[in-house]
Coordinates of C-alpha atoms in Angstrom, one line a residue:
Chain A
M1 CA 27.3 12.9 -21.7
A2 CA 25.9 11.7 -18.4
L3 CA 25.0 8.4 -20.1
S4 CA 28.5 7.8 -21.3
K5 CA 29.8 8.4 -17.8
V6 CA 27.3 5.8 -16.5
T7 CA 28.3 3.3 -19.1
D8 CA 32.0 3.9 -18.3
L9 CA 31.3 3.4 -14.6
L10 CA 29.4 0.1 -15.3
A11 CA 32.2 -1.1 -17.6
N12 CA 34.8 -0.5 -14.9
L13 CA 33.0 -2.5 -12.3
P14 CA 34.7 -5.7 -11.1
I15 CA 33.7 -8.7 -13.2
G16 CA 32.2 -10.5 -10.3
V17 CA 29.8 -7.6 -9.7
K18 CA 28.8 -7.5 -13.3
V19 CA 28.1 -11.2 -13.3
L20 CA 26.0 -11.0 -10.2
G21 CA 24.2 -7.9 -11.3
G22 CA 23.5 -9.4 -14.7
T23 CA 22.2 -12.6 -13.3
F24 CA 20.0 -10.8 -10.9
L25 CA 18.5 -8.6 -13.6
T26 CA 18.0 -11.4 -16.0
G27 CA 16.4 -13.5 -13.3
T28 CA 14.0 -10.7 -12.3
V29 CA 13.0 -10.1 -15.9
L30 CA 12.5 -13.8 -16.6
T31 CA 10.4 -14.2 -13.5
V32 CA 8.1 -11.3 -14.3
V33 CA 7.6 -12.5 -17.9
W34 CA 7.0 -16.1 -16.8
R35 CA 4.4 -15.1 -14.2
R36 CA 2.6 -12.9 -16.7
L37 CA 2.5 -15.8 -19.2
K38 CA 1.4 -18.2 -16.6
G39 CA -1.4 -15.8 -15.6
R40 CA -2.6 -15.5 -19.2
Q41 CA -2.6 -19.3 -19.8
T42 CA -6.0 -19.8 -18.3
K43 CA -7.6 -17.0 -20.2
S44 CA -8.5 -19.6 -22.9
K45 CA -11.2 -21.2 -20.7
V46 CA -14.6 -20.3 -22.2
Y47 CA -17.7 -20.2 -20.1
P48 CA -21.4 -20.2 -21.1
P49 CA -23.0 -16.8 -21.5
N50 CA -23.8 -14.9 -18.3
T51 CA -21.7 -17.2 -16.1
I52 CA -20.2 -15.4 -13.0
V53 CA -16.6 -16.4 -12.5
I54 CA -14.7 -15.3 -9.4
H55 CA -11.0 -15.3 -10.0
Q56 CA -9.2 -15.7 -6.7
M57 CA -6.1 -17.3 -5.1
G58 CA -7.0 -20.8 -4.0
R59 CA -8.8 -22.7 -1.3
G60 CA -7.6 -23.0 2.2
P61 CA -6.0 -23.5 4.4
H62 CA -8.5 -23.0 7.2
V63 CA -10.7 -20.6 5.2
P64 CA -12.3 -20.6 1.7
S65 CA -9.7 -18.0 0.6
L66 CA -6.8 -16.2 2.1
T67 CA -8.3 -12.9 0.9
P68 CA -11.3 -11.7 2.9
F69 CA -12.7 -10.0 -0.2
A70 CA -13.2 -13.3 -2.0
I71 CA -15.0 -14.7 1.1
K72 CA -17.2 -11.6 1.0
L73 CA -18.2 -12.1 -2.6
E74 CA -18.8 -15.8 -2.4
T75 CA -20.8 -15.4 0.8
Y76 CA -23.0 -12.7 -0.8
F77 CA -23.7 -14.9 -3.9
R78 CA -24.6 -17.8 -1.7
M79 CA -26.8 -15.6 0.4
E80 CA -28.7 -14.4 -2.7
G81 CA -28.7 -17.8 -4.4
I82 CA -26.7 -16.5 -7.3
P83 CA -24.8 -19.3 -9.0
Y84 CA -21.1 -18.8 -9.7
E85 CA -17.9 -20.5 -10.7
V86 CA -14.5 -20.0 -9.1
E87 CA -11.0 -20.1 -10.7
H88 CA -7.9 -20.2 -8.7
N89 CA -4.6 -18.7 -9.9
W90 CA -2.2 -16.6 -7.7
N91 CA -0.6 -15.3 -10.8
R92 CA -3.5 -14.0 -12.7
K93 CA -4.5 -10.7 -11.3
A94 CA -7.1 -8.1 -12.6
E95 CA -5.7 -6.3 -15.5
K96 CA -6.9 -2.9 -14.3
T97 CA -5.9 -3.0 -10.7
G98 CA -3.4 -5.8 -10.4
K99 CA -5.3 -7.4 -7.5
L100 CA -7.5 -10.4 -6.6
P101 CA -10.3 -11.2 -6.5
F102 CA -11.8 -10.1 -9.8
L103 CA -14.9 -11.1 -11.7
E104 CA -15.1 -12.5 -15.2
Y105 CA -18.5 -12.1 -16.9
N106 CA -19.1 -12.5 -20.6
G107 CA -15.5 -12.0 -21.4
E108 CA -15.3 -8.7 -19.3
E109 CA -13.1 -8.3 -16.2
I110 CA -14.4 -6.4 -13.3
P111 CA -12.0 -5.7 -10.4
D112 CA -12.7 -4.7 -6.8
S113 CA -15.2 -6.5 -4.6
E114 CA -17.4 -3.4 -4.2
F115 CA -17.5 -2.7 -7.9
I116 CA -18.3 -6.3 -8.5
L117 CA -21.2 -6.2 -6.2
E118 CA -22.6 -3.1 -7.8
F119 CA -22.2 -4.6 -11.2
I120 CA -24.0 -7.8 -10.2
S121 CA -26.7 -5.9 -8.5
K122 CA -27.5 -4.1 -11.9
E123 CA -27.0 -7.2 -14.0
K124 CA -29.1 -9.5 -11.9
N125 CA -31.5 -6.9 -10.7
V126 CA -30.7 -7.4 -7.0
D127 CA -31.0 -4.7 -4.3
L128 CA -27.7 -4.8 -2.4
N129 CA -29.3 -3.0 0.6
K130 CA -32.7 -4.8 0.6
G131 CA -34.8 -4.1 3.6
L132 CA -32.4 -1.6 5.2
T133 CA -33.2 2.0 6.2
P134 CA -31.0 4.8 4.9
E135 CA -29.6 5.2 8.5
Q136 CA -28.7 1.4 8.6
I137 CA -27.0 1.7 5.2
G138 CA -24.9 4.5 6.5
I139 CA -24.0 2.6 9.7
G140 CA -23.4 -0.6 7.6
R141 CA -21.0 1.3 5.3
A142 CA -19.1 2.8 8.3
F143 CA -18.6 -0.6 9.9
Q144 CA -17.7 -2.2 6.6
K145 CA -15.1 0.5 6.0
M146 CA -13.7 0.2 9.5
M147 CA -13.2 -3.5 9.1
E148 CA -11.9 -3.3 5.5
E149 CA -9.7 -0.2 5.8
N150 CA -8.5 -0.4 9.4
T151 CA -8.9 -3.9 11.0
Y152 CA -7.8 -5.4 7.7
W153 CA -4.4 -3.7 7.9
C154 CA -4.0 -4.8 11.6
F155 CA -4.5 -8.4 10.6
V156 CA -2.2 -8.1 7.5
R157 CA 0.6 -6.8 9.7
D158 CA -0.2 -9.4 12.4
R159 CA -0.1 -12.3 9.9
W160 CA 2.7 -11.2 7.6
V161 CA 5.0 -9.2 9.7
L162 CA 4.6 -9.4 13.5
D163 CA 4.3 -13.2 13.7
E164 CA 7.8 -14.2 14.7
S165 CA 7.1 -17.9 13.8
S166 CA 6.5 -16.8 10.2
A167 CA 3.8 -19.5 10.2
I168 CA 2.1 -18.5 7.0
Y169 CA 5.4 -18.4 5.1
K170 CA 6.4 -21.8 6.4
H171 CA 3.0 -23.2 5.4
F172 CA 3.9 -22.3 1.8
N173 CA 7.4 -23.7 2.2
L174 CA 9.0 -20.3 1.5
S175 CA 12.7 -20.0 2.1
W176 CA 14.2 -17.7 4.8
I177 CA 15.4 -15.3 2.1
V178 CA 11.9 -14.9 0.7
I179 CA 10.5 -14.5 4.3
Y180 CA 13.2 -11.8 5.0
L181 CA 12.5 -9.9 1.8
V182 CA 8.7 -10.0 1.9
K183 CA 8.6 -9.0 5.6
R184 CA 11.0 -6.1 4.8
A185 CA 8.8 -4.9 1.8
Q186 CA 5.7 -5.2 3.9
R187 CA 7.2 -3.3 6.8
K188 CA 8.0 -0.4 4.4
T189 CA 4.5 -0.4 2.9
L190 CA 2.8 -0.5 6.3
W191 CA 5.1 2.2 7.6
T192 CA 4.1 4.7 4.9
H193 CA 0.4 3.6 5.3
G194 CA 0.6 4.5 8.9
I195 CA -0.5 1.2 10.6
G196 CA 3.1 0.1 10.7
R197 CA 4.1 2.8 13.1
Y198 CA 2.4 1.3 16.1
S199 CA 4.1 -1.1 18.5
P200 CA 2.7 -4.7 18.5
E201 CA 0.8 -3.9 21.8
Q202 CA -0.7 -0.8 20.3
L203 CA -1.7 -2.6 17.1
R204 CA -3.4 -5.4 19.1
H205 CA -5.2 -2.7 21.1
I206 CA -6.5 -1.0 17.9
M207 CA -7.7 -4.4 16.5
S208 CA -9.4 -5.1 19.8
E209 CA -11.1 -1.7 20.0
D210 CA -12.4 -2.2 16.4
L211 CA -13.8 -5.6 17.3
K212 CA -15.2 -4.2 20.6
A213 CA -17.2 -1.6 18.6
L214 CA -18.5 -4.3 16.2
S215 CA -19.3 -6.6 19.2
R216 CA -21.3 -3.8 20.9
Y217 CA -23.2 -2.9 17.9
L218 CA -24.1 -6.5 17.1
G219 CA -25.1 -7.2 20.7
S220 CA -27.4 -10.2 20.9
K221 CA -28.7 -9.9 17.3
N222 CA -28.2 -12.7 14.8
F223 CA -26.8 -10.4 12.2
L224 CA -25.8 -6.8 12.0
F225 CA -29.3 -5.5 11.5
G226 CA -31.5 -8.2 13.0
D227 CA -32.5 -11.6 11.8
K228 CA -31.6 -11.3 8.2
A229 CA -28.1 -11.1 6.9
S230 CA -27.2 -8.2 4.5
K231 CA -24.3 -7.5 2.2
F232 CA -22.6 -5.8 5.1
D233 CA -22.6 -9.0 7.1
C234 CA -20.8 -10.7 4.1
A235 CA -18.1 -8.0 4.1
I236 CA -17.6 -8.2 7.9
F237 CA -17.6 -12.0 7.9
G238 CA -14.7 -12.0 5.4
I239 CA -12.5 -10.0 7.7
L240 CA -13.5 -11.9 10.9
A241 CA -13.0 -15.3 9.3
E242 CA -9.4 -14.4 8.4
I243 CA -8.8 -13.1 11.9
R244 CA -10.4 -16.1 13.6
W245 CA -9.2 -18.9 11.5
A246 CA -6.4 -17.8 9.2
S247 CA -4.1 -15.6 11.4
F248 CA -1.6 -18.5 11.4
G249 CA 0.8 -17.5 14.1
G250 CA -0.7 -14.1 14.8
F251 CA -2.6 -12.8 17.8
G252 CA -5.9 -12.5 15.9
P253 CA -7.7 -15.5 17.3
V254 CA -6.8 -14.5 20.9
V255 CA -8.2 -11.0 20.3
I256 CA -11.5 -12.2 18.8
K257 CA -12.1 -14.6 21.6
E258 CA -12.4 -11.5 23.9
Y259 CA -15.8 -11.0 22.2
P260 CA -17.8 -14.3 22.3
N261 CA -20.7 -12.8 20.4
L262 CA -18.4 -12.2 17.4
C263 CA -17.2 -15.8 17.6
D264 CA -20.8 -17.0 17.6
Y265 CA -21.6 -14.7 14.7
C266 CA -18.7 -16.2 12.7
D267 CA -20.1 -19.7 13.4
R268 CA -23.6 -18.6 12.4
M269 CA -22.5 -17.1 9.1
K270 CA -20.4 -20.2 8.4
E271 CA -23.3 -22.6 9.2
T272 CA -25.9 -20.6 7.3
F273 CA -23.9 -19.8 4.1
W274 CA -21.1 -22.4 4.0
P275 CA -22.6 -25.8 5.0
D276 CA -19.8 -27.2 2.8
W277 CA -17.1 -25.3 4.7
D278 CA -15.1 -28.4 5.7
T279 CA -14.8 -29.6 2.1
V280 CA -14.2 -26.1 0.7
I281 CA -11.3 -25.3 3.0
K282 CA -9.2 -28.2 1.8
P283 CA -6.3 -26.7 -0.2
D284 CA -6.6 -29.2 -3.0
N285 CA -10.3 -28.5 -3.5
K286 CA -10.7 -26.6 -6.7
Q287 CA -14.4 -25.8 -6.3
Chain B
M1 CA 40.7 -11.7 -23.0
G2 CA 40.2 -14.3 -20.3
M3 CA 37.6 -14.1 -17.5
E4 CA 39.1 -12.8 -14.3
T5 CA 38.5 -15.2 -11.5
M6 CA 37.1 -13.6 -8.4
T7 CA 39.2 -14.7 -5.5
L8 CA 39.6 -13.1 -2.1
S9 CA 43.2 -12.2 -2.8
S10 CA 42.2 -10.4 -6.0
L11 CA 39.8 -8.0 -4.1
T12 CA 42.0 -5.0 -4.0
P13 CA 41.3 -2.4 -1.3
G14 CA 40.2 0.2 -3.9
P15 CA 36.9 -1.4 -5.1
V16 CA 36.1 -2.7 -1.6
L17 CA 36.5 0.8 -0.1
G18 CA 34.5 2.2 -3.0
G19 CA 31.8 -0.2 -2.3
I20 CA 31.6 0.7 1.3
V21 CA 31.5 4.4 0.5
F22 CA 28.8 3.8 -2.1
V23 CA 26.6 1.8 0.3
T24 CA 27.0 4.3 3.1
A25 CA 26.2 7.2 0.8
L26 CA 23.0 5.4 -0.2
L27 CA 21.9 4.6 3.3
A28 CA 23.2 7.6 5.3
P29 CA 20.7 10.3 4.0
G30 CA 17.7 8.1 4.9
I31 CA 19.1 7.4 8.4
L32 CA 20.1 10.9 9.1
Y33 CA 16.8 12.3 7.8
R34 CA 14.8 9.9 10.1
R35 CA 16.9 10.9 13.1
K36 CA 16.4 14.6 12.5
R37 CA 12.7 14.3 12.2
K38 CA 12.3 12.4 15.5
S39 CA 10.7 14.5 18.2
V40 CA 12.8 16.7 20.4
S41 CA 10.9 18.1 23.4
S42 CA 10.4 21.8 23.2
P43 CA 13.2 23.6 25.1
A44 CA 11.1 26.4 26.4
P45 CA 9.3 25.7 29.7
F46 CA 5.6 25.7 28.9
P47 CA 2.8 26.4 31.4
R48 CA 1.4 23.5 33.5
D49 CA -1.8 21.8 32.3
V50 CA -1.6 23.5 28.9
V51 CA -1.5 21.3 25.8
I52 CA 1.3 22.1 23.4
L53 CA 0.0 21.2 20.0
H54 CA 2.7 20.7 17.4
Q55 CA 1.5 21.1 13.9
A56 CA 2.5 22.6 10.5
S57 CA 1.7 26.2 9.8
R58 CA -1.7 27.7 9.1
A59 CA -3.1 27.0 5.6
P60 CA -4.9 29.0 2.9
Y61 CA -8.6 28.2 3.4
A62 CA -8.7 26.1 6.6
P63 CA -6.6 26.2 9.7
S64 CA -4.4 23.3 8.5
L65 CA -3.6 21.2 5.4
S66 CA -3.8 18.2 7.8
P67 CA -7.3 16.9 8.7
F68 CA -5.8 15.4 11.8
A69 CA -4.5 18.7 13.1
I70 CA -7.9 20.2 12.6
K71 CA -9.5 17.2 14.3
L72 CA -7.3 17.6 17.3
E73 CA -7.5 21.4 17.6
T74 CA -11.3 21.2 17.2
Y75 CA -11.4 18.6 20.0
L76 CA -9.3 20.9 22.3
R77 CA -11.8 23.7 21.6
V78 CA -14.9 21.6 22.1
A79 CA -13.4 20.1 25.4
K80 CA -12.3 23.6 26.4
I81 CA -8.7 22.4 27.1
P82 CA -6.2 25.3 27.1
Y83 CA -3.6 24.9 24.5
E84 CA -0.8 26.6 22.6
N85 CA 0.2 26.0 19.0
V86 CA 3.8 25.4 18.0
Y87 CA 4.1 25.6 14.3
D88 CA 7.1 23.5 13.4
S89 CA 8.0 20.5 11.3
K90 CA 9.3 18.4 14.2
R91 CA 7.7 15.1 14.1
G92 CA 6.2 13.1 16.9
S93 CA 7.7 9.8 18.1
K94 CA 5.9 8.0 15.2
G95 CA 7.4 10.3 12.7
K96 CA 4.1 12.2 12.0
I97 CA 2.3 15.4 12.9
P98 CA 0.3 16.6 14.8
W99 CA 1.4 15.5 18.2
I100 CA 1.1 17.0 21.7
E101 CA 3.1 17.7 24.8
Y102 CA 1.4 17.9 28.1
N103 CA 3.2 18.5 31.4
G104 CA 6.4 17.0 30.0
E105 CA 4.9 14.0 28.3
S106 CA 4.7 13.7 24.5
V107 CA 2.0 11.8 22.7
P108 CA 1.7 11.0 19.0
D109 CA -1.4 10.0 17.0
T110 CA -4.6 12.0 17.3
E111 CA -6.6 9.1 18.7
F112 CA -4.0 8.4 21.3
C113 CA -3.9 12.1 22.1
M114 CA -7.6 12.3 22.8
Q115 CA -7.5 9.1 24.9
F116 CA -4.5 10.5 26.9
L117 CA -6.3 13.9 27.5
R118 CA -9.5 12.1 28.5
E119 CA -7.6 10.4 31.3
K120 CA -5.4 13.3 32.3
R121 CA -8.2 15.8 32.4
S122 CA -10.9 13.4 33.6
L123 CA -13.2 14.8 30.9
D124 CA -15.0 12.7 28.3
I125 CA -16.9 14.6 25.7
N126 CA -18.4 11.2 24.7
E127 CA -19.9 10.9 28.1
G128 CA -23.6 10.8 27.2
L129 CA -23.2 8.2 24.5
T130 CA -24.6 4.7 24.9
P131 CA -22.3 1.8 24.2
E132 CA -24.0 1.3 20.8
Q133 CA -23.5 4.9 19.9
R134 CA -19.8 4.7 20.9
A135 CA -19.5 1.7 18.6
V136 CA -21.1 3.6 15.7
A137 CA -18.9 6.6 16.4
R138 CA -15.7 4.4 16.1
A139 CA -17.0 2.9 12.8
F140 CA -17.6 6.4 11.3
Q141 CA -14.3 7.7 12.6
K142 CA -12.4 4.8 11.1
M143 CA -14.2 5.3 7.8
V144 CA -13.3 8.9 7.5
D145 CA -9.8 8.7 8.8
E146 CA -8.8 5.5 7.1
H147 CA -10.8 5.6 3.9
T148 CA -12.1 9.0 3.0
Y149 CA -8.7 10.4 3.9
W150 CA -7.0 8.5 1.1
I151 CA -9.5 9.8 -1.4
M152 CA -8.7 13.3 -0.3
I153 CA -5.0 12.6 -0.8
L154 CA -5.7 11.3 -4.3
F155 CA -7.6 14.5 -5.2
R156 CA -5.1 16.8 -3.7
W157 CA -1.9 15.3 -5.1
I158 CA -3.0 13.4 -8.2
Y159 CA -6.2 14.7 -9.7
D160 CA -5.9 18.4 -8.9
E161 CA -3.4 19.6 -11.5
T162 CA -3.5 23.2 -10.5
K163 CA -2.4 22.4 -6.9
E164 CA -3.7 25.9 -6.1
V165 CA -3.9 25.3 -2.3
I166 CA -0.5 23.7 -2.1
N167 CA 1.1 26.5 -4.1
L168 CA -0.6 29.1 -1.8
A169 CA 0.9 27.2 1.1
G170 CA 4.3 28.0 -0.3
W171 CA 5.6 24.5 -0.9
S172 CA 8.8 24.3 -3.0
I173 CA 8.5 22.6 -6.4
L174 CA 10.9 19.9 -5.3
K175 CA 8.9 19.1 -2.2
V176 CA 5.6 19.0 -4.2
K177 CA 7.2 16.6 -6.8
I178 CA 8.4 14.3 -4.0
V179 CA 5.2 14.2 -2.1
T180 CA 3.2 13.7 -5.3
Y181 CA 5.2 10.7 -6.2
M182 CA 4.8 9.3 -2.6
A183 CA 1.1 10.0 -2.6
G184 CA 0.7 8.0 -5.9
K185 CA 2.6 5.1 -4.4
Q186 CA 0.8 5.2 -1.1
T187 CA -2.7 5.3 -2.6
R188 CA -1.8 2.4 -4.9
D189 CA -0.6 0.4 -1.9
Q190 CA -3.7 1.3 0.0
G191 CA -5.8 0.3 -3.0
V192 CA -7.9 3.3 -3.8
G193 CA -5.3 4.7 -6.2
R194 CA -5.8 1.8 -8.6
H195 CA -9.2 3.1 -9.7
T196 CA -10.1 5.7 -12.3
Q197 CA -11.0 9.2 -11.1
E198 CA -14.7 8.6 -12.0
E199 CA -14.7 5.5 -9.9
V200 CA -13.1 7.3 -7.0
E201 CA -15.7 10.0 -7.1
A202 CA -18.4 7.4 -6.9
I203 CA -16.6 5.8 -3.9
L204 CA -16.3 9.2 -2.2
D205 CA -20.0 9.8 -2.8
G206 CA -20.7 6.5 -1.0
D207 CA -18.8 7.7 2.1
L208 CA -20.5 11.1 2.0
T209 CA -23.9 9.5 1.6
A210 CA -23.3 7.4 4.6
L211 CA -22.3 10.4 6.7
S212 CA -25.2 12.5 5.4
Q213 CA -27.8 9.9 6.0
Y214 CA -26.6 9.2 9.5
L215 CA -26.4 12.9 10.4
G216 CA -29.8 13.7 8.9
D217 CA -31.1 16.9 10.3
K218 CA -29.3 16.6 13.7
Q219 CA -27.0 19.4 14.8
Y220 CA -24.1 17.0 15.4
F221 CA -23.7 13.3 14.9
F222 CA -25.3 12.3 18.1
G223 CA -27.6 15.1 18.9
D224 CA -27.2 18.7 20.1
T225 CA -23.7 18.5 21.5
P226 CA -20.5 17.6 19.6
T227 CA -18.6 14.5 20.4
E228 CA -15.1 13.2 19.4
V229 CA -16.4 11.8 16.1
D230 CA -17.6 15.2 15.1
C231 CA -14.1 16.5 15.4
A232 CA -12.8 13.7 13.2
I233 CA -15.5 14.1 10.6
F234 CA -15.0 17.9 10.5
G235 CA -11.3 17.5 10.1
Q236 CA -11.7 15.4 6.9
L237 CA -14.7 17.4 5.6
S238 CA -12.8 20.7 6.0
Q239 CA -10.2 19.5 3.5
L240 CA -12.8 18.2 1.1
L241 CA -15.0 21.4 1.2
W242 CA -12.4 24.1 1.4
H243 CA -9.1 22.7 0.2
L244 CA -10.0 21.2 -3.1
P245 CA -11.4 24.2 -5.0
N246 CA -10.5 23.0 -8.5
T247 CA -12.0 19.6 -8.3
A248 CA -15.5 18.1 -8.4
V249 CA -15.5 17.5 -4.6
P250 CA -17.0 20.8 -3.3
K251 CA -19.7 20.5 -5.8
I252 CA -20.5 16.9 -4.8
L253 CA -20.9 18.2 -1.3
T254 CA -22.9 21.4 -2.0
E255 CA -25.2 19.7 -4.5
K256 CA -25.8 16.3 -3.0
H257 CA -25.0 16.6 0.7
K258 CA -26.1 20.0 1.8
N259 CA -26.6 18.9 5.4
L260 CA -22.9 18.1 5.6
V261 CA -22.0 21.6 4.3
D262 CA -24.3 23.2 6.9
Y263 CA -22.8 20.9 9.6
C264 CA -19.3 22.2 8.7
E265 CA -20.4 25.8 8.8
R266 CA -22.0 25.1 12.2
I267 CA -18.8 23.8 13.7
K268 CA -16.8 26.6 12.1
T269 CA -19.2 29.2 13.7
N270 CA -19.4 27.6 17.1
F271 CA -15.9 26.4 17.7
W272 CA -13.8 28.5 15.3
P273 CA -15.1 32.1 15.7
D274 CA -11.5 33.2 14.9
W275 CA -11.6 31.2 11.7
N276 CA -10.5 34.2 9.5
S277 CA -7.4 34.7 11.6
C278 CA -6.5 31.0 11.4
I279 CA -6.4 31.0 7.6
T280 CA -3.8 32.6 5.4
H281 CA -5.4 33.0 1.9
G282 CA -1.8 32.4 0.7
D283 CA -0.2 35.1 2.8
L284 CA 3.0 33.3 3.9
K285 CA 3.8 35.8 6.6
L286 CA 0.9 34.7 8.6
K287 CA 1.6 31.7 10.8

């Protein structure tokens, strides 16, 4: 009964509305199907056994990836001397979680950078927390979670919403309609998350306080726990690299400059583990 | 049957008016609801230099269903700041609870509240901490409030099918259904909601291990006196330990992280001697 009322209502809509609505619906369905198909296209590439393949979203600009979690993974593999391949495809996301990066290994997909690291540590018999005391592991996790679960959202809002020049959108030649719609969707997500409720000044203050805590803990050490980098340095470097070099029009770079030791730390991680940084950040580099 | 051409002249008032009414009806409830929930300062004159703490009503097995309300109220007790509770659903200026009023000023967000009171009352319970300890404190506070919190939400709204605590708190079925839907969406957006329950339990164990290892056999996180981070950690742990009775969580705590359970009991004994009159056991007549 209710259904026939709905269909009657739809039938009585002006023809213009029906045409517009129909086009919109068809367009949406086609786009989703096309993107799924495009994503599946590359599944046919076959790798030798035991090859680690990181699936992520592409090189550059300014950083090896626009997601800090791919930088974290690659930095860790480079640190441990674990060889890996990289595949770039915005449209192919992990089947389980719908996010990037994910790992492909012997035909299996593993999503989530932390799960990937745990998987690789078992597979390649590597101790993720080599040389660290239980207290350091606790502190490391706390700092990693602060950066990945708090500072991360500050920079996401900074880069994708607060930047009035919409620099990142313009870099990808996105139209004003797309910019408007994406910013609106992001504002809603960030509002319900909580981070979207702060004024820009308050958000900047929160980001600065997070970086201040990190800066104070790092002090004059080379890495978080001394002279040897750990998995936690890789995670933290991922976030800092985005803030420092890939904020586009956001206030990130200005905020991190308040903490010179963090800027030096970024340069140190870059020079130690990414000697090919300048090549790798080129957008057309598929390595 | 020919296609009607859409021209301006053929737009009769009826459909246009109908469209306007339809759009208004869609948008109005959201706008009115947001307006209603914005903070209105309490009409009654409250005593000077007394914090008015706005929070939801007392809960079944802990003083609140909100870890942030417990954090803030514990802080007020640790800092010995006189306060009065107002149990209402009026939201602070960021649309959330808890929030405070103090000598006519209203402040939302628990971290901002503590910073505000630190300044107004010239009292810093973090006084004895070194810069490095303050840095570690912030990292742990962000981990529990921005990461462990979302895992608690997943357990409370998605994994716990009994919803015993929510039912004892007297929530209507409709409200429960709406919040469950929102929690699912929010945890997906935040990320942790994309994993399986088993994976989430492992992630939670990682956070608890970090806390447990840093606490060790100390009374509080930084020694013999509690600091702000203890209030934050107690707020989150109180929900995990006492408000998730039909899940694996209390067992994870009691079997694997006994020192955290003892820590909670310690804070409860020392700062909530009136604990039993602050919990309802499901008696809705008790505020």
